[in-house]
XYZ file of C-alpha atoms in Angstrom:
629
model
C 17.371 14.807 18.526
C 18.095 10.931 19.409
C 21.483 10.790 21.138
C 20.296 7.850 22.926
C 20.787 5.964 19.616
C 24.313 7.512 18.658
C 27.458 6.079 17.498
C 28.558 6.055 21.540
C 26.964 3.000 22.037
C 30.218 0.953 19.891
C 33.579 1.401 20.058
C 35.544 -0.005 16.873
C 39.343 0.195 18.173
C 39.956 1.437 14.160
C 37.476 4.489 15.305
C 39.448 5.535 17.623
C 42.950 5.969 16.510
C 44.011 9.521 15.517
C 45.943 9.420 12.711
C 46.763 12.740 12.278
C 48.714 12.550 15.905
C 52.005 12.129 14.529
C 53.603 10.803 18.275
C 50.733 8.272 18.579
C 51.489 6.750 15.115
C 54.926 6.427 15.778
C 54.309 4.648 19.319
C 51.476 2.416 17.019
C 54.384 1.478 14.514
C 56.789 0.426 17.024
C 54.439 -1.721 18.583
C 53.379 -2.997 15.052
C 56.882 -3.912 14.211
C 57.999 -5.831 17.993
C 54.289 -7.834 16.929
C 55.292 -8.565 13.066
C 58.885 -9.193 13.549
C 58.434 -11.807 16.520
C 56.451 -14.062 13.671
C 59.889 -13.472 11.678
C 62.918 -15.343 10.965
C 65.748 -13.868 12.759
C 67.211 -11.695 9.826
C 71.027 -12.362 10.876
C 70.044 -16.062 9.722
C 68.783 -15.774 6.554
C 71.472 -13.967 5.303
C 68.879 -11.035 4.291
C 69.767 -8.269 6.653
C 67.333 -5.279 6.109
C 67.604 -1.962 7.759
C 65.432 -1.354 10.805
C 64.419 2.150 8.646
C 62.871 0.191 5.817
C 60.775 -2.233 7.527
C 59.738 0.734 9.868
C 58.592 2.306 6.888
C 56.769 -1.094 5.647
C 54.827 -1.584 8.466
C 53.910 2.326 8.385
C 52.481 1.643 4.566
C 50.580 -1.784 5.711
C 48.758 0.278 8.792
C 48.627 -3.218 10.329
C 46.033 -4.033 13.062
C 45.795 -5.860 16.235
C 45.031 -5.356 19.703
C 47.874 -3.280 21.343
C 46.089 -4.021 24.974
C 46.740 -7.504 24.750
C 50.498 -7.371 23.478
C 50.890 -4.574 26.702
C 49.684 -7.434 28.944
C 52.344 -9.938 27.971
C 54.562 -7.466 28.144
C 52.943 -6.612 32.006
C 51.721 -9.704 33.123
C 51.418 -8.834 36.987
C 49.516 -5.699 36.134
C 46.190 -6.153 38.429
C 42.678 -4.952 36.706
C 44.066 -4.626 33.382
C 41.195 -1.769 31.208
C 41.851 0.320 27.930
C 40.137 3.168 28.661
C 38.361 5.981 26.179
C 37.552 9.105 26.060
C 34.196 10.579 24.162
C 34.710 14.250 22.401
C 32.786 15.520 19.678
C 29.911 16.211 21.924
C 26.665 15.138 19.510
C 28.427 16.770 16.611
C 29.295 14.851 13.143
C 32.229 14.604 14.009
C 32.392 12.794 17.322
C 33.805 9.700 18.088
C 35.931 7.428 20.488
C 39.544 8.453 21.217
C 41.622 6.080 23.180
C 43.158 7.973 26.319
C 45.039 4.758 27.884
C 45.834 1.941 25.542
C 46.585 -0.233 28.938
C 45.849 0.802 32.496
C 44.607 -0.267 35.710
C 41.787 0.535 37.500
C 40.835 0.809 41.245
C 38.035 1.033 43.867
C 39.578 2.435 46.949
C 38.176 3.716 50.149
C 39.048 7.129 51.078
C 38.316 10.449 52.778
C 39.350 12.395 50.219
C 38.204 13.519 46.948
C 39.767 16.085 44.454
C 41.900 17.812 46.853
C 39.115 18.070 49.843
C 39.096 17.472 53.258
C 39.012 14.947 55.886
C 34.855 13.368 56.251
C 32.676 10.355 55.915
C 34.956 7.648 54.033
C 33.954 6.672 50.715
C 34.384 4.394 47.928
C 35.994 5.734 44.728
C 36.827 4.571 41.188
C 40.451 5.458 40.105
C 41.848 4.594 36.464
C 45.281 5.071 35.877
C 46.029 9.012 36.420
C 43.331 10.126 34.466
C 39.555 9.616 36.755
C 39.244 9.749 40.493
C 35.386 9.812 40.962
C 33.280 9.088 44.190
C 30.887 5.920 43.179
C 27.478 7.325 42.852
C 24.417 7.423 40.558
C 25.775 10.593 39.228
C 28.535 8.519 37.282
C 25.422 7.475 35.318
C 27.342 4.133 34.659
C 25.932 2.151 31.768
C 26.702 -1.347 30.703
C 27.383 -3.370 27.675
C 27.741 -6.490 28.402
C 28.285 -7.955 25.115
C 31.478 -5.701 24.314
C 32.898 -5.969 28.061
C 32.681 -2.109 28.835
C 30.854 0.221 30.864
C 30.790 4.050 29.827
C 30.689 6.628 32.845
C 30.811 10.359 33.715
C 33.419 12.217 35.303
C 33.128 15.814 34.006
C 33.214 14.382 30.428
C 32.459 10.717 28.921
C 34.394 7.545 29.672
C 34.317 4.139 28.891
C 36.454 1.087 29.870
C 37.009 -2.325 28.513
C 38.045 -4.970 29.901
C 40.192 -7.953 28.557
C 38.214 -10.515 29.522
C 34.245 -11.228 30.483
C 35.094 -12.160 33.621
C 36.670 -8.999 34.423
C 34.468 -6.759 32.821
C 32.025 -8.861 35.605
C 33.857 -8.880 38.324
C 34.158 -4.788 38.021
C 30.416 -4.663 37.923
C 29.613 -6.652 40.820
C 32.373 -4.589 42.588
C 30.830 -1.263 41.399
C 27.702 -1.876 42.981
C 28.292 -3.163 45.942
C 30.696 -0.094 46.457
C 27.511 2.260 45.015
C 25.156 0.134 48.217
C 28.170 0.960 50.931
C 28.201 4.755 49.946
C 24.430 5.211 49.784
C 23.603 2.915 52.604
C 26.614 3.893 54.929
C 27.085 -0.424 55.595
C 28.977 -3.402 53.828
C 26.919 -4.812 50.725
C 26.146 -7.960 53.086
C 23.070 -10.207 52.169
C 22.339 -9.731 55.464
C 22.230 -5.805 55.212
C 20.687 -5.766 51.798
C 17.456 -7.372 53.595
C 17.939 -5.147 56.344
C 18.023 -1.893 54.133
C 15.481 -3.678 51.845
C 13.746 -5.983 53.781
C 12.532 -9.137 52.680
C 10.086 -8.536 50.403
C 11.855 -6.538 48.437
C 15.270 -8.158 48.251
C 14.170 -8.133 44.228
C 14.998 -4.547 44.036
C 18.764 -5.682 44.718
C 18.634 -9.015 43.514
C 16.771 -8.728 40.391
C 17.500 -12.663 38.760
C 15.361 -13.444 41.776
C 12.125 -11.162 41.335
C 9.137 -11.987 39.964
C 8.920 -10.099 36.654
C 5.547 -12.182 34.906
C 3.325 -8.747 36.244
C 5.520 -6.684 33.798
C 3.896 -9.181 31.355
C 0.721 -7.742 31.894
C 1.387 -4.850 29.553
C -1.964 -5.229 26.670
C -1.560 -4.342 23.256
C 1.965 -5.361 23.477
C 3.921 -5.035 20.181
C 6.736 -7.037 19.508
C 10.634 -5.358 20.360
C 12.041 -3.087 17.985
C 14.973 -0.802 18.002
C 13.622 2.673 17.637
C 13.399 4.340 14.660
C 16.139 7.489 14.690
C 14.742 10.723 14.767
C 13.483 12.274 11.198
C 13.187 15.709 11.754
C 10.440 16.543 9.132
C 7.881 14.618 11.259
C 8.339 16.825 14.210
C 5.121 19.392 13.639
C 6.189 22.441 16.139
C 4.976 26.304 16.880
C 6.452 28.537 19.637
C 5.345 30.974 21.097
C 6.362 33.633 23.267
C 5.562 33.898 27.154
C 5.047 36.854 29.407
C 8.673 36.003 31.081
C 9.709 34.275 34.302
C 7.299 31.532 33.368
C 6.856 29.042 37.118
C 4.031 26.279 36.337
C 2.276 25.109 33.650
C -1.421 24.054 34.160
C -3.247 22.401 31.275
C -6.402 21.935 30.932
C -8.427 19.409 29.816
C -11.320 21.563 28.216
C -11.121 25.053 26.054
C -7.985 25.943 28.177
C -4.515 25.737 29.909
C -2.445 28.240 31.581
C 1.021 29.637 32.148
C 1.650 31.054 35.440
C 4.792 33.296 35.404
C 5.865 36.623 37.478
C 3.563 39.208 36.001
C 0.277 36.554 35.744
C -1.846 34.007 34.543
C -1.488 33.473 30.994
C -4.317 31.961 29.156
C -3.956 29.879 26.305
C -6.569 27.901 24.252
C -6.354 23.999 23.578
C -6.655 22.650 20.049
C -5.068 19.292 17.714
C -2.302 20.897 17.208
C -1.229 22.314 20.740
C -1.897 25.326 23.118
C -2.199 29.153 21.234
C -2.149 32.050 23.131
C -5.162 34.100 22.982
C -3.634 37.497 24.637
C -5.368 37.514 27.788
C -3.201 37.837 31.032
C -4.765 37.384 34.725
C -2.323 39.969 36.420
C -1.410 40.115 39.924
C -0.994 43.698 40.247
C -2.535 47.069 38.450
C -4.839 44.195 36.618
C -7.603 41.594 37.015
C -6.206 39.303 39.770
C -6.805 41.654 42.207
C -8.811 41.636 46.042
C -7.405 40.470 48.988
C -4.125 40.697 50.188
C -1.553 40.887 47.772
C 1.695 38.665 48.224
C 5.373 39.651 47.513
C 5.870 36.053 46.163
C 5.677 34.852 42.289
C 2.790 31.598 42.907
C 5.152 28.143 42.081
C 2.437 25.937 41.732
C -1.374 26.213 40.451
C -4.549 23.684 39.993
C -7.466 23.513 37.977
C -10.691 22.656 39.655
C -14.893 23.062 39.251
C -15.082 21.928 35.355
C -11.458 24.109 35.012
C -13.256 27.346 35.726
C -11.389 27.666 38.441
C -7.729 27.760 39.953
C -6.174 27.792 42.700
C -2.309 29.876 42.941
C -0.325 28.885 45.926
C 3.053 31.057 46.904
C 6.183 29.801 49.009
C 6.130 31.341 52.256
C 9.722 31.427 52.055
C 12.348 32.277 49.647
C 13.591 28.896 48.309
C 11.241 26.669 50.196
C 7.819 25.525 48.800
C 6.012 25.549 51.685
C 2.803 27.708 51.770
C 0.342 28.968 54.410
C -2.531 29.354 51.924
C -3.722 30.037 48.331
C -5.662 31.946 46.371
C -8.850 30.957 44.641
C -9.418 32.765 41.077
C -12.615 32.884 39.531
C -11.171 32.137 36.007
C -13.923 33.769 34.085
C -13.481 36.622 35.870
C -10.386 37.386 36.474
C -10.866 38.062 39.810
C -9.354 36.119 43.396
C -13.108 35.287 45.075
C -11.420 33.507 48.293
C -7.847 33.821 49.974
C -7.830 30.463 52.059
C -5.442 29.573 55.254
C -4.418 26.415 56.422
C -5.038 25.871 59.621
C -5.352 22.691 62.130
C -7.008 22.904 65.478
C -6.322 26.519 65.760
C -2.781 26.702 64.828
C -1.786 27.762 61.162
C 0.244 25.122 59.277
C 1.947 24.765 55.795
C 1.480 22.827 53.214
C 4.352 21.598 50.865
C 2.497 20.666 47.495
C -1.532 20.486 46.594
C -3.417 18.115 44.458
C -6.792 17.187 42.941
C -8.850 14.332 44.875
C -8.893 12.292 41.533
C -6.626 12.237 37.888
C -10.607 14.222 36.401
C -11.737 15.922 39.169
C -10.476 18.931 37.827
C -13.448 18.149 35.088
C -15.656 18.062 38.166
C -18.032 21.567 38.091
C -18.884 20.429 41.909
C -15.672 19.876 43.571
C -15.043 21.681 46.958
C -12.130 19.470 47.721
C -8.171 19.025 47.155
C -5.478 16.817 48.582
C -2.221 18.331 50.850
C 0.822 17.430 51.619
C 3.368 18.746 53.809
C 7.176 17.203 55.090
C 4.803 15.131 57.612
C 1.086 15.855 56.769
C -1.132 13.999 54.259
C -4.730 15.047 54.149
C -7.920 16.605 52.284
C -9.363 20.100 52.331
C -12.733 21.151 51.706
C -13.728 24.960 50.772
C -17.206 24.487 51.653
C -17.812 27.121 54.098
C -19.311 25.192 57.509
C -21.486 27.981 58.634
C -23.359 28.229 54.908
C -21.676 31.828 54.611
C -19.520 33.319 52.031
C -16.846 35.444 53.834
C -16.174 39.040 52.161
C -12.125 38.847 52.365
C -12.045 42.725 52.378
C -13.746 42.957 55.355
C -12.235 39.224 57.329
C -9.251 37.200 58.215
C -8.630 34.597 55.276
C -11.271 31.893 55.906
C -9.908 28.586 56.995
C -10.298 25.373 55.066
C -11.730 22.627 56.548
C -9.385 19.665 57.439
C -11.702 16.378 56.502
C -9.464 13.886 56.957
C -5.664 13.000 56.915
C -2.792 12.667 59.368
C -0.141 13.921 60.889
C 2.724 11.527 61.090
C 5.411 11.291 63.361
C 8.666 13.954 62.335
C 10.722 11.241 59.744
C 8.364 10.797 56.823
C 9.943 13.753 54.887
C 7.095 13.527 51.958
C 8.250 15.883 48.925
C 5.699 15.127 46.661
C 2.595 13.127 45.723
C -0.084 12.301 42.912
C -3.775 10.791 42.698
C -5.041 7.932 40.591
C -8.500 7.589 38.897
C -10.362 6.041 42.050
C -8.346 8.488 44.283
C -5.938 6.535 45.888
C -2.870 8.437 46.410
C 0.927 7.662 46.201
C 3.726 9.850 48.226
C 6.991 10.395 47.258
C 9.905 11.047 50.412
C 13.094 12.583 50.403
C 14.679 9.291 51.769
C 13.701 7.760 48.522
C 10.824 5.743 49.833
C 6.794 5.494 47.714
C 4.313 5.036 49.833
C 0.597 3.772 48.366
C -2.014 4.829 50.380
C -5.921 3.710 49.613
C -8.997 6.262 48.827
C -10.605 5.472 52.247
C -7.633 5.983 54.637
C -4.599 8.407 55.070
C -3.482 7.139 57.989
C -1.246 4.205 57.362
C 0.307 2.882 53.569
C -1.360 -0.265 52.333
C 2.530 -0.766 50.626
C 6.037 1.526 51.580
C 8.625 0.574 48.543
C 12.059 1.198 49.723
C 14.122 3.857 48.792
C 17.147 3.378 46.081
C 19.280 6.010 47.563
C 18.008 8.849 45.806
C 14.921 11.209 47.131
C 11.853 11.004 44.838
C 11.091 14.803 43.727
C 8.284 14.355 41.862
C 5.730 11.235 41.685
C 3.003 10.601 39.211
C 0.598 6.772 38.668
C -1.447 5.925 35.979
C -4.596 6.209 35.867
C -5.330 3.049 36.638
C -2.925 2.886 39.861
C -1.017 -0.075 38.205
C 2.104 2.276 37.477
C 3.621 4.492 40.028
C 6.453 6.923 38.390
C 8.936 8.178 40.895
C 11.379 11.161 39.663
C 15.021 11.358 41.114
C 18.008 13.780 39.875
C 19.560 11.141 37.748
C 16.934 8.641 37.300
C 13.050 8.080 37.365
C 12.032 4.874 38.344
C 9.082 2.857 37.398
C 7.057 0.700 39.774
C 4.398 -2.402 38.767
C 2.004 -1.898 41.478
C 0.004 -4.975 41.020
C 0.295 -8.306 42.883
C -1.713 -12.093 43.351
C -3.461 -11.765 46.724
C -3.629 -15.291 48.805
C -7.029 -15.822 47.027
C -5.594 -15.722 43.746
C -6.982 -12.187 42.436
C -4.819 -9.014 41.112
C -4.690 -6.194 42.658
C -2.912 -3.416 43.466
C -0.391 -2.280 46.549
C -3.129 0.192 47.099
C -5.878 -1.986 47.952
C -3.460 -4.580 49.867
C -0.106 -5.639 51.271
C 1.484 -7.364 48.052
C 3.553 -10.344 49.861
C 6.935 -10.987 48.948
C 6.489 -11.514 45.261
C 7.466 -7.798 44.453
C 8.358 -6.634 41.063
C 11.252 -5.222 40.585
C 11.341 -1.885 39.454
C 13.034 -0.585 35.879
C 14.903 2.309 35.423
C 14.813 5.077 33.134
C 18.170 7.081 32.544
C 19.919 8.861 30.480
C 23.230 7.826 28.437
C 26.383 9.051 29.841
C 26.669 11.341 27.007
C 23.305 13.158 27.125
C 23.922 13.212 30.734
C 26.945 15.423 30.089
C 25.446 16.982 27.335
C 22.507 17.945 29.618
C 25.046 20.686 31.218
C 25.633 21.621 34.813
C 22.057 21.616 35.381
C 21.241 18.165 34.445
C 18.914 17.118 36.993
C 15.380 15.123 36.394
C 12.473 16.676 36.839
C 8.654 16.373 36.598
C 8.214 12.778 35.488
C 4.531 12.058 33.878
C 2.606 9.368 32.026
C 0.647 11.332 29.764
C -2.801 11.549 30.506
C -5.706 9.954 30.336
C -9.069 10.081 32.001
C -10.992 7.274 31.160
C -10.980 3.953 32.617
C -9.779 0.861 30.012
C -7.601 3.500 28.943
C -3.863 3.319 28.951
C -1.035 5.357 28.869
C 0.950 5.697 25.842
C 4.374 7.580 27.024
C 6.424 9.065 29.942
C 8.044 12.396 29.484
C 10.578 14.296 32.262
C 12.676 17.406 31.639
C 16.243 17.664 32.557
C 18.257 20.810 31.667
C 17.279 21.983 28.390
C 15.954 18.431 27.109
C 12.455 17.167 26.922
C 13.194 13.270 27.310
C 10.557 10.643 25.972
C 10.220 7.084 26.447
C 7.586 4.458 24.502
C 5.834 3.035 27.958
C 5.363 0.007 26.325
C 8.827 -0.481 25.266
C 9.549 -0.096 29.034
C 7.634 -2.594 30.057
C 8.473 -4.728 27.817
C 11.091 -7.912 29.523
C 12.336 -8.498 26.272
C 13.526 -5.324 25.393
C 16.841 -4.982 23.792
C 17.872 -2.328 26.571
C 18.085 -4.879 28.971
C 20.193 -7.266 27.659
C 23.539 -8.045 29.357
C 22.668 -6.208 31.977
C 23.299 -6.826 35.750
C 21.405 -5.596 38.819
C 17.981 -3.543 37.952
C 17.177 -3.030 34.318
C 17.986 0.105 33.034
C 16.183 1.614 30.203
C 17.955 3.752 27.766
C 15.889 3.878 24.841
C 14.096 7.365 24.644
C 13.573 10.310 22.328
C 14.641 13.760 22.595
C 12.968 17.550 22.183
C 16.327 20.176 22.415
C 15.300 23.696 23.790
C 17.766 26.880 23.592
C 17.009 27.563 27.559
C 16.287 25.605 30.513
C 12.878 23.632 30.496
C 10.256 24.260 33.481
C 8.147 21.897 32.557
C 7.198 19.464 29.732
C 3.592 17.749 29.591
C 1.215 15.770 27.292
C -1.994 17.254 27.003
C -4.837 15.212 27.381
C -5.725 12.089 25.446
C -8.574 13.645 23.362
C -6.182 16.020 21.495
C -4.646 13.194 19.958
C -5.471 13.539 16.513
C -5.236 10.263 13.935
C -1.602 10.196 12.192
C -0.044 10.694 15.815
C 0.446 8.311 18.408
C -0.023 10.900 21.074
C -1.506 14.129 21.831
C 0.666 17.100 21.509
C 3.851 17.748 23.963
C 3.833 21.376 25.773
C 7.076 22.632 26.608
C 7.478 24.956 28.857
C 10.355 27.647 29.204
C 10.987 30.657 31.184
C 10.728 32.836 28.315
C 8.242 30.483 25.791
C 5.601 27.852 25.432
C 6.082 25.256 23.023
C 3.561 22.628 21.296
C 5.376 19.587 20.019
C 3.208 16.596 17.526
C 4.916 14.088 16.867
C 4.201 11.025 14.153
C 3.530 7.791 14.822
C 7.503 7.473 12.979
C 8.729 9.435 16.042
C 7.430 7.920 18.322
């Protein structure tokens, strides 16, 4: 499935009349005869009176064309922001198309304190056209341009577009829309003066993109000249499913003989090959089965890591019903079967939580010695190390849970609100925060960010950098956004915002999103989540593709094509570029998780190693050709 390369992206006005609406060709004809019989002779004159019923039916039999908008206009020529406006239905079916809803309208952007009916609270701004769409201005409009047809397509609990008469209208609305977009996120007037206040210098790129220094996007090797992606051809998807335990949570792959589905009765263990994961038909249970020892929790584990050469893993349970916060974990023994340590967290005395858990490095997992992991809580950033300090090996059926050992982090100030994080090849690590801020923090200090990119609006959910550190990847509900990391120091060398502060020569960052459509078509639930790079583990390596999962899709975008300035994608486009260019995998339930496996399953005819799709009730292994890709 390719909807990002559907018929939406033109409208042909001869698309979208409905000819088999019998009131609409009658209103079409009329309008057809006023514009044929102005270029007439007045019939009185000539002496060749005809009857109004036989040129009617005439101009029926010619099915003449022009553009109705632009007669309605000299027929209204004080009508302010003038737009024809569309409506998309056919879903992704053959027989979808363009129907006009409005052949002339107008549109507004009004403040108000009402939307839909509710009550009185914080004013907003909101786009109105004609009777039809009253929608608060937000990212979740998923507004797309095309410049070169004067129209912008937009959801409002189905697919619109508008076009405009004129280029400078269809301009003028855009520079309107996003100034109204800054105002509702940022609660102030799109100023230049507030921008750098919101943005601060440095980064007034991110809102005035013709002004940012792009020539590090340039630094993409093995770049391959711009092409249009090939549509999907469904013989060169290569695909086997198989069936999970139920309620799967996580997914945790492995870079050796194995990866793992966690899910609500256990650990599922499935073997890595070319062609994907297979199940082998062993289960770690919780209960009544091999995990077993200690004590037991209530709580389904949301989130497990490999670690010690993957012969280990760590589960680690929400201590609360909807929150991921956790007290401890639980370390199994993988060959085994068996939980050998049930750790707390604690700091000087007093038990803590931590939000999410990572490994030090992108291959430490591959490490056999590894004691330590990274953690992260709303304001905590630090390391833990299960090396016992006394030498001893606690029996946990006889003890408290031992206590990791806090090496080194901090504890900031209440504010940060960190949701998520990830850790590059050298182990630097970058945080994302729910007030849409990445922060870049170096391998030797946890204390302070060597770079803080501002927030867009949205809170990052998920964060992942390449291996490299040159990439950060930054997930939001309707958009992931990519960041260049790298930067000239004073001295002339490139680095990275991870080893410095990078100036005020900031690239700006792209945008990944969906179309309007497949934004409507994701269904209710069509939030991001989980962006990756696939993965690699070796340096001079790069990353080939980024995959996230929103509702039941498994979205893919070429990384290169993404970096690439030239790209068709961002043509006629105005603020940050938006990338729209992507392929997608359609499940039949929601997705938990979608991830490539590493880069030495890639096999020759594919471009990639094999996709892993995740479901509550299945597991997936997607290879796709280099075609598909």
């Amino acid at each position: 499935m390719g909807t990002s390369q559907s018929r939406e992206d033109l409208i042909i006005d001869s698309d979208c009349e409905d000819e088999d609406d019998d009131d609409e060709d009658e209103e079409e004809a009329e309008e057809q005869y006023v514009d044929a019989s102005g270029d007439r002779q007045n019939p009185q004159s000539s002496g060749t009176r005809k009857s109004l019923d036989e040129i009617d039916s005439k101009l029926r039999s010619l099915k003449l064309k022009y553009n109705p908008s632009q007669q309605q206009q000299k027929q209204n020529p004080n009508m302010k922001n003038p737009v024809k406006l569309y409506l998309h239905v056919g879903g992704n079916t053959p027989k979808a198309k363009w129907v006009i809803s409005d052949k002339l309208t107008a549109y507004n952007l009004t403040k108000t304190s009402k939307i839909d009916g509710g009550g009185d609270g914080e004013s907003c701004w909101v786009l109105e056209v004609g009777s039809r769409v009253r929608v608060r201005v937000s990212a979740e409009m998923q507004l797309k341009m095309f410049g070169d047809q004067k129209r912008v397509d937009f959801v409002d609990k189905a697919v619109w577009a508008l076009k405009f008469l004129t280029d400078e209208e269809y301009r003028n609305f855009v520079t309107q829309f996003q100034n109204c977009l800054f105002e509702n996120v940022y609660g102030m007037e799109a100023s230049e003066e507030n921008k750098v206040k919101v943005f601060g210098k440095e980064f007034i790129g991110w809102v005035k993109p013709e002004v940012a220094d792009d020539s590090m996007w340039e630094d993409a090797k093995d770049h391959a000249p711009d092409s249009t992606p090939a549509k999907p051809n469904k013989e060169s998807v290569k695909e086997f499913e198989e069936a999970a335990n139920g309620g799967v949570q996580s997914l945790a792959l492995g870079a050796l003989d194995n990866s793992f589905l966690v899910n609500d009765v256990g650990v599922q263990v499935y073997r890595n090959c070319s062609r994907g994961i297979q199940g082998n038909g062993i289960c770690l249970k919780y209960e009544g089965g091999s995990i077993s020892g200690g004590n037991k929790s209530n709580s389904t584990p949301k989130k497990a890591m490999l670690m010690r050469a993957e012969t280990n893993m760590m589960l680690m349970s929400p201590e609360k019903e909807g929150k991921p916060n956790a007290t401890g974990l639980k370390q199994v023994d993988i060959e085994t079967g068996k939980i050998v340590t049930e750790w707390k967290f604690e700091k000087d005395g007093t038990d803590i939580t931590m939000r999410d858990i990572t490994n030090d490095t992108k291959g430490s997992q591959l490490d056999p010695s590894e004691s330590t992991f990274l953690g992260l809580d709303d304001n905590r950033l630090c390391q833990w190390d299960m090396r016992d300090r006394k030498g001893m090996v606690q029996d946990i059926a006889k003890s408290d849970s031992p206590v990791l050992h806090w090496t080194q982090g901090h504890q900031f100030s209440r504010g940060t609100n960190f949701q998520c994080f990830a850790s590059t090849g050298d182990g630097s690590i970058v945080v994302g925060s729910r007030d849409g801020k990445i922060r870049l923090y170096s391998k030797t200090s946890m204390r302070q960010a060597k770079t803080a990119f501002p927030g867009l609006g949205s809170p990052i959910t998920h964060v992942d950098v390449t291996y490299d550190g040159k990439w950060v990847l930054g997930t939001t509900d309707t958009y992931l956004v990519l960041i260049c990391t790298l930067f000239t120091d004073k001295d002339g060398k490139i680095k990275t915002g991870f080893t410095g502060r990078m100036g005020n020569k900031i690239p700006a960052p792209r945008l990944l999103k969906l179309t309007p459509l497949d934004s409507h078509l994701a269904g209710n639930n069509n939030k991001f989540h989980g962006g990756h790079f696939s993965w690699v583990t070796e340096n001079g390596k790069q990353e080939r593709h980024l995959v996230a999962t929103v509702g039941k899709f498994s979205v893919i975008w070429d990384f290169q094509q993404v970096k690439n300035t030239t790209h068709e994608c961002y043509r006629n486009q105005q603020g940050l570029k938006s990338c729209y260019c992507y392929k997608i995998i359609l499940k039949d339930e929601y997705i938990v998780e979608s991830r490539f496996m590493h880069d030495k399953f890639a096999i020759s005819d594919s471009p990639e190693a094999p996709l892993v799709v995740a479901t509550p009730m299945k597991v997936s292994s997607i290879s796709l050709s280099g075609s598909e890709l």
